[in-house]
Tab-separated table of C-alpha atoms in Angstrom:
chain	number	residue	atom	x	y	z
A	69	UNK	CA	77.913	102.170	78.004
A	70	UNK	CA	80.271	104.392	80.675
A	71	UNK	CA	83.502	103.255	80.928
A	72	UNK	CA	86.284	104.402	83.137
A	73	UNK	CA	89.913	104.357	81.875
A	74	UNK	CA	93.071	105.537	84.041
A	75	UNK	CA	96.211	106.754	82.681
A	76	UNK	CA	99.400	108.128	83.563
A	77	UNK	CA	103.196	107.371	84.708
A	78	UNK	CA	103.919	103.608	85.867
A	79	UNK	CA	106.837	104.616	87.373
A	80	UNK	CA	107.446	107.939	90.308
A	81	UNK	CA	110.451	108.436	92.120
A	82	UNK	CA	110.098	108.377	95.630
A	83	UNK	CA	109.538	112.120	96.693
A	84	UNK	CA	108.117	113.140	93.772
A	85	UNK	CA	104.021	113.425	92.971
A	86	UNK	CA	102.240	110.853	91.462
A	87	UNK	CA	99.258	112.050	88.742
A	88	UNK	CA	96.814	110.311	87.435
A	89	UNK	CA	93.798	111.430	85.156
A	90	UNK	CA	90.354	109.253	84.532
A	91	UNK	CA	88.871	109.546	81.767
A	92	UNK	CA	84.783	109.323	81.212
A	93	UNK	CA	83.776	108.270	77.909
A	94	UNK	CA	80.090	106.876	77.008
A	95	UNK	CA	78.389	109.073	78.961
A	96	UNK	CA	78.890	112.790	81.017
A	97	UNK	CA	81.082	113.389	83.847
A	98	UNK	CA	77.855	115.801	85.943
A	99	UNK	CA	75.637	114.224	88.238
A	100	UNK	CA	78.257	111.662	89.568
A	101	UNK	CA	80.824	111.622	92.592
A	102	UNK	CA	84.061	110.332	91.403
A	103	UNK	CA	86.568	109.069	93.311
A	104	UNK	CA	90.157	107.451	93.364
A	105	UNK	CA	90.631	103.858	95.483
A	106	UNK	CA	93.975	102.468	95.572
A	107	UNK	CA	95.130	98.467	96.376
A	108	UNK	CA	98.783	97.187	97.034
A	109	UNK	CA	99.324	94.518	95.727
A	110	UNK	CA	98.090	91.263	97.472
A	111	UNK	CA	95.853	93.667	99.410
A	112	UNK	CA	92.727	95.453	100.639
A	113	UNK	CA	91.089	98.535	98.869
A	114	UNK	CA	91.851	102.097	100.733
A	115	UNK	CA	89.431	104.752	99.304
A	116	UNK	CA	91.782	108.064	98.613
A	117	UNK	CA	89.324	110.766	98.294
A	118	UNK	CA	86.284	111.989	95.670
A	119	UNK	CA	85.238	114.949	93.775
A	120	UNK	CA	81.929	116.288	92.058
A	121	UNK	CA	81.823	118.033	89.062
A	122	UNK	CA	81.321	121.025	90.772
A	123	UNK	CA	84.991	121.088	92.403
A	124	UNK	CA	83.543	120.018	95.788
A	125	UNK	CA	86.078	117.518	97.093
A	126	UNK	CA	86.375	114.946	100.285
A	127	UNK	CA	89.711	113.220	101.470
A	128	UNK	CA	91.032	109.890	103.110
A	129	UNK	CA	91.512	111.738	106.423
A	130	UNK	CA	94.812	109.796	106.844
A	131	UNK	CA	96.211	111.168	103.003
A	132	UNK	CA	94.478	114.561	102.758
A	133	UNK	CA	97.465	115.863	103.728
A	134	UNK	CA	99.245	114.684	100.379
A	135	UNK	CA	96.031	114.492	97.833
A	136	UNK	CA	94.401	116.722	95.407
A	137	UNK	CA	91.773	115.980	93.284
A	138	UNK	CA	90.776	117.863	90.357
A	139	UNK	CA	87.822	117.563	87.355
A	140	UNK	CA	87.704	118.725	83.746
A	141	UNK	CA	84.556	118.696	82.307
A	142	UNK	CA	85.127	120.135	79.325
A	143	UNK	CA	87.156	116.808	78.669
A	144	UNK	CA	84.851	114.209	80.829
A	145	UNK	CA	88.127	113.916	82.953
A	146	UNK	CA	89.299	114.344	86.728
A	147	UNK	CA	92.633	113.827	87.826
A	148	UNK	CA	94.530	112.409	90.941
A	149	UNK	CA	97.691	113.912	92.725
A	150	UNK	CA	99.654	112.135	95.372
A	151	UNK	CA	102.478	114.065	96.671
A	152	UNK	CA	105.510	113.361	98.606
A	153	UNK	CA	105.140	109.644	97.407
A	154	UNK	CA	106.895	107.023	98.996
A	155	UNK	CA	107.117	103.097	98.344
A	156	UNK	CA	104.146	102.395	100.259
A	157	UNK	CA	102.360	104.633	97.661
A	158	UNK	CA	103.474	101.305	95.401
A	159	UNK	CA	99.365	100.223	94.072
A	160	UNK	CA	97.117	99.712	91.798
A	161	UNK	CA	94.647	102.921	91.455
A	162	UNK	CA	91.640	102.433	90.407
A	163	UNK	CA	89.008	105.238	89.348
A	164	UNK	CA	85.619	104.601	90.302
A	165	UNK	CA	81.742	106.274	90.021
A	166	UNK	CA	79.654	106.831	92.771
A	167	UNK	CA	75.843	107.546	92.452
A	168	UNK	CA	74.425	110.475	94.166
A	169	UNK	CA	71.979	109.163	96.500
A	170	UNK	CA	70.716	109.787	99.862
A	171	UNK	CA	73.560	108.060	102.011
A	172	UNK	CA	76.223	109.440	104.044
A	173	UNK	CA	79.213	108.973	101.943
A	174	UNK	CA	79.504	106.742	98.784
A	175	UNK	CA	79.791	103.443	97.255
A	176	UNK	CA	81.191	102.776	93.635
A	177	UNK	CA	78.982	101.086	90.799
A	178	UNK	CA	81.561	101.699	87.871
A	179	UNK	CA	84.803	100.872	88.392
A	180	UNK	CA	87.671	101.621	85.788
A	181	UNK	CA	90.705	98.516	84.860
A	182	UNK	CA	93.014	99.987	87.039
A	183	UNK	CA	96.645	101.508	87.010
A	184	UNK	CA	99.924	99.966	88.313
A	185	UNK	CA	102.005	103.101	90.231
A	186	UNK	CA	105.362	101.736	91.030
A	187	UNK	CA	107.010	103.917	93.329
A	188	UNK	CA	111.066	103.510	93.048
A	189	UNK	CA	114.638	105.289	91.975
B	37	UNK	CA	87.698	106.020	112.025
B	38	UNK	CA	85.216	102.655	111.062
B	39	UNK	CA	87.182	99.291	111.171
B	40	UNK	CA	85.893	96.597	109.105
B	41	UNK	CA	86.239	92.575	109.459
B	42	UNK	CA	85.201	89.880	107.789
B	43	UNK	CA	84.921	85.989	108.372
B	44	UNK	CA	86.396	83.801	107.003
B	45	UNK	CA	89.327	85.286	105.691
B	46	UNK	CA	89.313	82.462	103.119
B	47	UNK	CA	86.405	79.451	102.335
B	48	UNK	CA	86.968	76.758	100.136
B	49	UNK	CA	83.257	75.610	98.711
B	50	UNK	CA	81.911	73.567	96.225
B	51	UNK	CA	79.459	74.203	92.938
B	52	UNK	CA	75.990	74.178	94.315
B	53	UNK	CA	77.186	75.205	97.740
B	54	UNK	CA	75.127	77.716	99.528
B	55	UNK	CA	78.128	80.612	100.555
B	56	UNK	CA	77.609	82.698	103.791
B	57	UNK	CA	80.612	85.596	104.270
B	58	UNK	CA	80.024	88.360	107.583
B	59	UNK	CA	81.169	91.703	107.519
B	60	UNK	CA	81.544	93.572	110.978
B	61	UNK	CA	81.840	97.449	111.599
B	62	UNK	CA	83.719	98.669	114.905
B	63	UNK	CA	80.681	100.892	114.993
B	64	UNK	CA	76.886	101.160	113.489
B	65	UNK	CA	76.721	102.136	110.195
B	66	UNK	CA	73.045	101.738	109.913
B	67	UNK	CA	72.538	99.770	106.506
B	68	UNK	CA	74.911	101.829	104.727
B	69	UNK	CA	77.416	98.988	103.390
B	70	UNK	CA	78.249	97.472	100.136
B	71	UNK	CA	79.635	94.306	98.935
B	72	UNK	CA	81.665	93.703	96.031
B	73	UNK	CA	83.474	90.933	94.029
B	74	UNK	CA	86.926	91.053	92.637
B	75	UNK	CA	88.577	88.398	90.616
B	76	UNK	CA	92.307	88.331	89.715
B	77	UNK	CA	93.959	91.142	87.745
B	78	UNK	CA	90.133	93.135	87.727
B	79	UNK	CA	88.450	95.835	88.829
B	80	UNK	CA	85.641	94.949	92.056
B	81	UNK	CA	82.484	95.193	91.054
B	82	UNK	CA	79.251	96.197	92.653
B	83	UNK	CA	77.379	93.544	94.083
B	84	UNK	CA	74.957	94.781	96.723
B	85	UNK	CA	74.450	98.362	98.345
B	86	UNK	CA	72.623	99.487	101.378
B	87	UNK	CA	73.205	96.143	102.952
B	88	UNK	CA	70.829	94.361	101.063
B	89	UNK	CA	69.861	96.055	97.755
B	90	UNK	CA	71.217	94.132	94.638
B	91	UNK	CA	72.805	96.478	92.003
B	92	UNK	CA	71.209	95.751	88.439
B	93	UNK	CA	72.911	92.850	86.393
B	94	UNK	CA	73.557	90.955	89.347
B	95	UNK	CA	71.980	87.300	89.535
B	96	UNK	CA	69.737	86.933	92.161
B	97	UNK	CA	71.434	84.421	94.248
B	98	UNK	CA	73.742	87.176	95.960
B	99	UNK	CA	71.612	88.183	98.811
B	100	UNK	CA	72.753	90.985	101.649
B	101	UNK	CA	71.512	91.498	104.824
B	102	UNK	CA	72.131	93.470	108.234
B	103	UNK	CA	72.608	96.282	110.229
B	104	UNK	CA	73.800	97.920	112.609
B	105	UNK	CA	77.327	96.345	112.888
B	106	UNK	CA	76.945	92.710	111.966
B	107	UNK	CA	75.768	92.088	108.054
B	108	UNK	CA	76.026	88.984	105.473
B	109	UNK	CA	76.447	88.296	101.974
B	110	UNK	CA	74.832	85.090	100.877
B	111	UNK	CA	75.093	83.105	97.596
B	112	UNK	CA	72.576	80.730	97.380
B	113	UNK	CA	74.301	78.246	95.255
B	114	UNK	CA	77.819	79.129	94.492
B	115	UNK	CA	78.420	78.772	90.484
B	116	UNK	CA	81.750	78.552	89.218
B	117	UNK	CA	82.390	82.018	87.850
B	118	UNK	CA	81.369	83.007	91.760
B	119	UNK	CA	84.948	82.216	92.988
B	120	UNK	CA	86.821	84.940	93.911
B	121	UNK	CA	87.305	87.637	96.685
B	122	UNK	CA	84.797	89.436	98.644
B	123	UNK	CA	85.008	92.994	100.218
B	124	UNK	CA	82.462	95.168	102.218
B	125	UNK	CA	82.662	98.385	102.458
B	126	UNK	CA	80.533	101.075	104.697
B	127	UNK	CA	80.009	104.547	103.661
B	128	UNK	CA	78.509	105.597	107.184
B	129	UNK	CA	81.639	108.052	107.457
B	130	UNK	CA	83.629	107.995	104.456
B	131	UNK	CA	84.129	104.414	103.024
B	132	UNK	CA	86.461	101.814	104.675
B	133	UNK	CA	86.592	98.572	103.233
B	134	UNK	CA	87.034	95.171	104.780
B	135	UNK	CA	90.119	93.019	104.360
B	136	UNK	CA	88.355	90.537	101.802
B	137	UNK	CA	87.648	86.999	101.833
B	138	UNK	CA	88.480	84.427	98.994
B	139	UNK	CA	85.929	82.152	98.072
B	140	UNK	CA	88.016	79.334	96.400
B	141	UNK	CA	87.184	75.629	95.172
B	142	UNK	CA	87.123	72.591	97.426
């Protein structure tokens, strides 16, 4: 079956741009949104921004300023860049799949285990 | 921007319980909302999408309903791997999730 699996740094110094790449395995990358959520610890989910396979992309209004999303599918992978972090960046990231249906915007049936992103000197 | 709430923030139940949890957008979002379940150290998972269609896999005593702003998530008769925390999430404009409730043991 699909699976999701993040990976990258645990650790970014404040300032400095947090990456993170997903990788698709079980199945292809087309024909899917896929999109980035984060959650601090103890907290909610805040959705960060998705990309299709086509390079088409769609940002959190309140981080587009900072994110860029990119996708490989040569590799089954797309990627997540945060710049400008700070500690309030400090979350679990989670990579998720979102069906392309006829809705508005998205919701996420496949979810990967998540990624711990301490931000700190 | 879409704010989400839900009630109550936490509910301590019982096995066998019948579980109600509301979800409120600051604004209609049609039926476009999803619920999911997250337990401790994992990843949420898809419970129910467009308010009240139930993603495959999932037993059929999660039930959704609503629309508009005002929806529910209802478990019929709460089993013990059913405690954990709840989250909606709309995807009228973008996709803003509630803050959660936990559904612990009484």
């Amino acid at each position: 079956q699909v699976q999701l699996q993040e990976s990258g740094p645990g650790l970014v110094k404040p300032s400095e741009t947090l990456s993170l790449t997903c990788t698709v395995s079980g199945g292809s990358i087309s024909s899917y949104y896929w999109s980035w959520i984060r959650q601090p610890a103890g907290k909610g989910l805040e959705w960060i921004g998705r990309i299709y396979t086509s390079g088409s992309t769609n940002y959190n209004p309140s981080l587009k300023s900072r994110v860029t999303m990119s996708v490989d599918t040569s590799k089954n992978q797309f990627s997540l860049k945060l710049s400008s972090v700070t500690a309030a960046d400090t979350a679990v990231y989670y990579c998720a799949r979102a069906p392309v249906v006829a809705a508005p915007y998205w919701y996420f049936d496949l979810w990967g285990r998540g990624t711990l992103v301490t931000v700190s000197s | 921007d879409i704010q989400m709430t839900q009630s109550p923030s936490t509910l301590s139940a019982s096995v066998g319980d019948r579980v109600t949890i509301t979800c409120r957008a600051s604004q209609s979002i049609s039926s476009w909302l999803a619920w999911y379940q997250q337990k401790p150290g994992k990843a949420p998972k898809l419970l129910i999408y467009k308010a009240s269609s139930l993603e495959s896999g999932v037993p059929s005593r999660f039930s959704g309903s609503g629309s508009g702003t005002e929806f529910t998530l209802t478990i019929s008769s709460l089993q013990p791997d059913d405690f954990a925390t709840y989250y909606c999430q709309q995807y009228n404009s973008y996709g803003t999730f509630g803050p959660g409730t936990k559904v612990d043991i009484k």
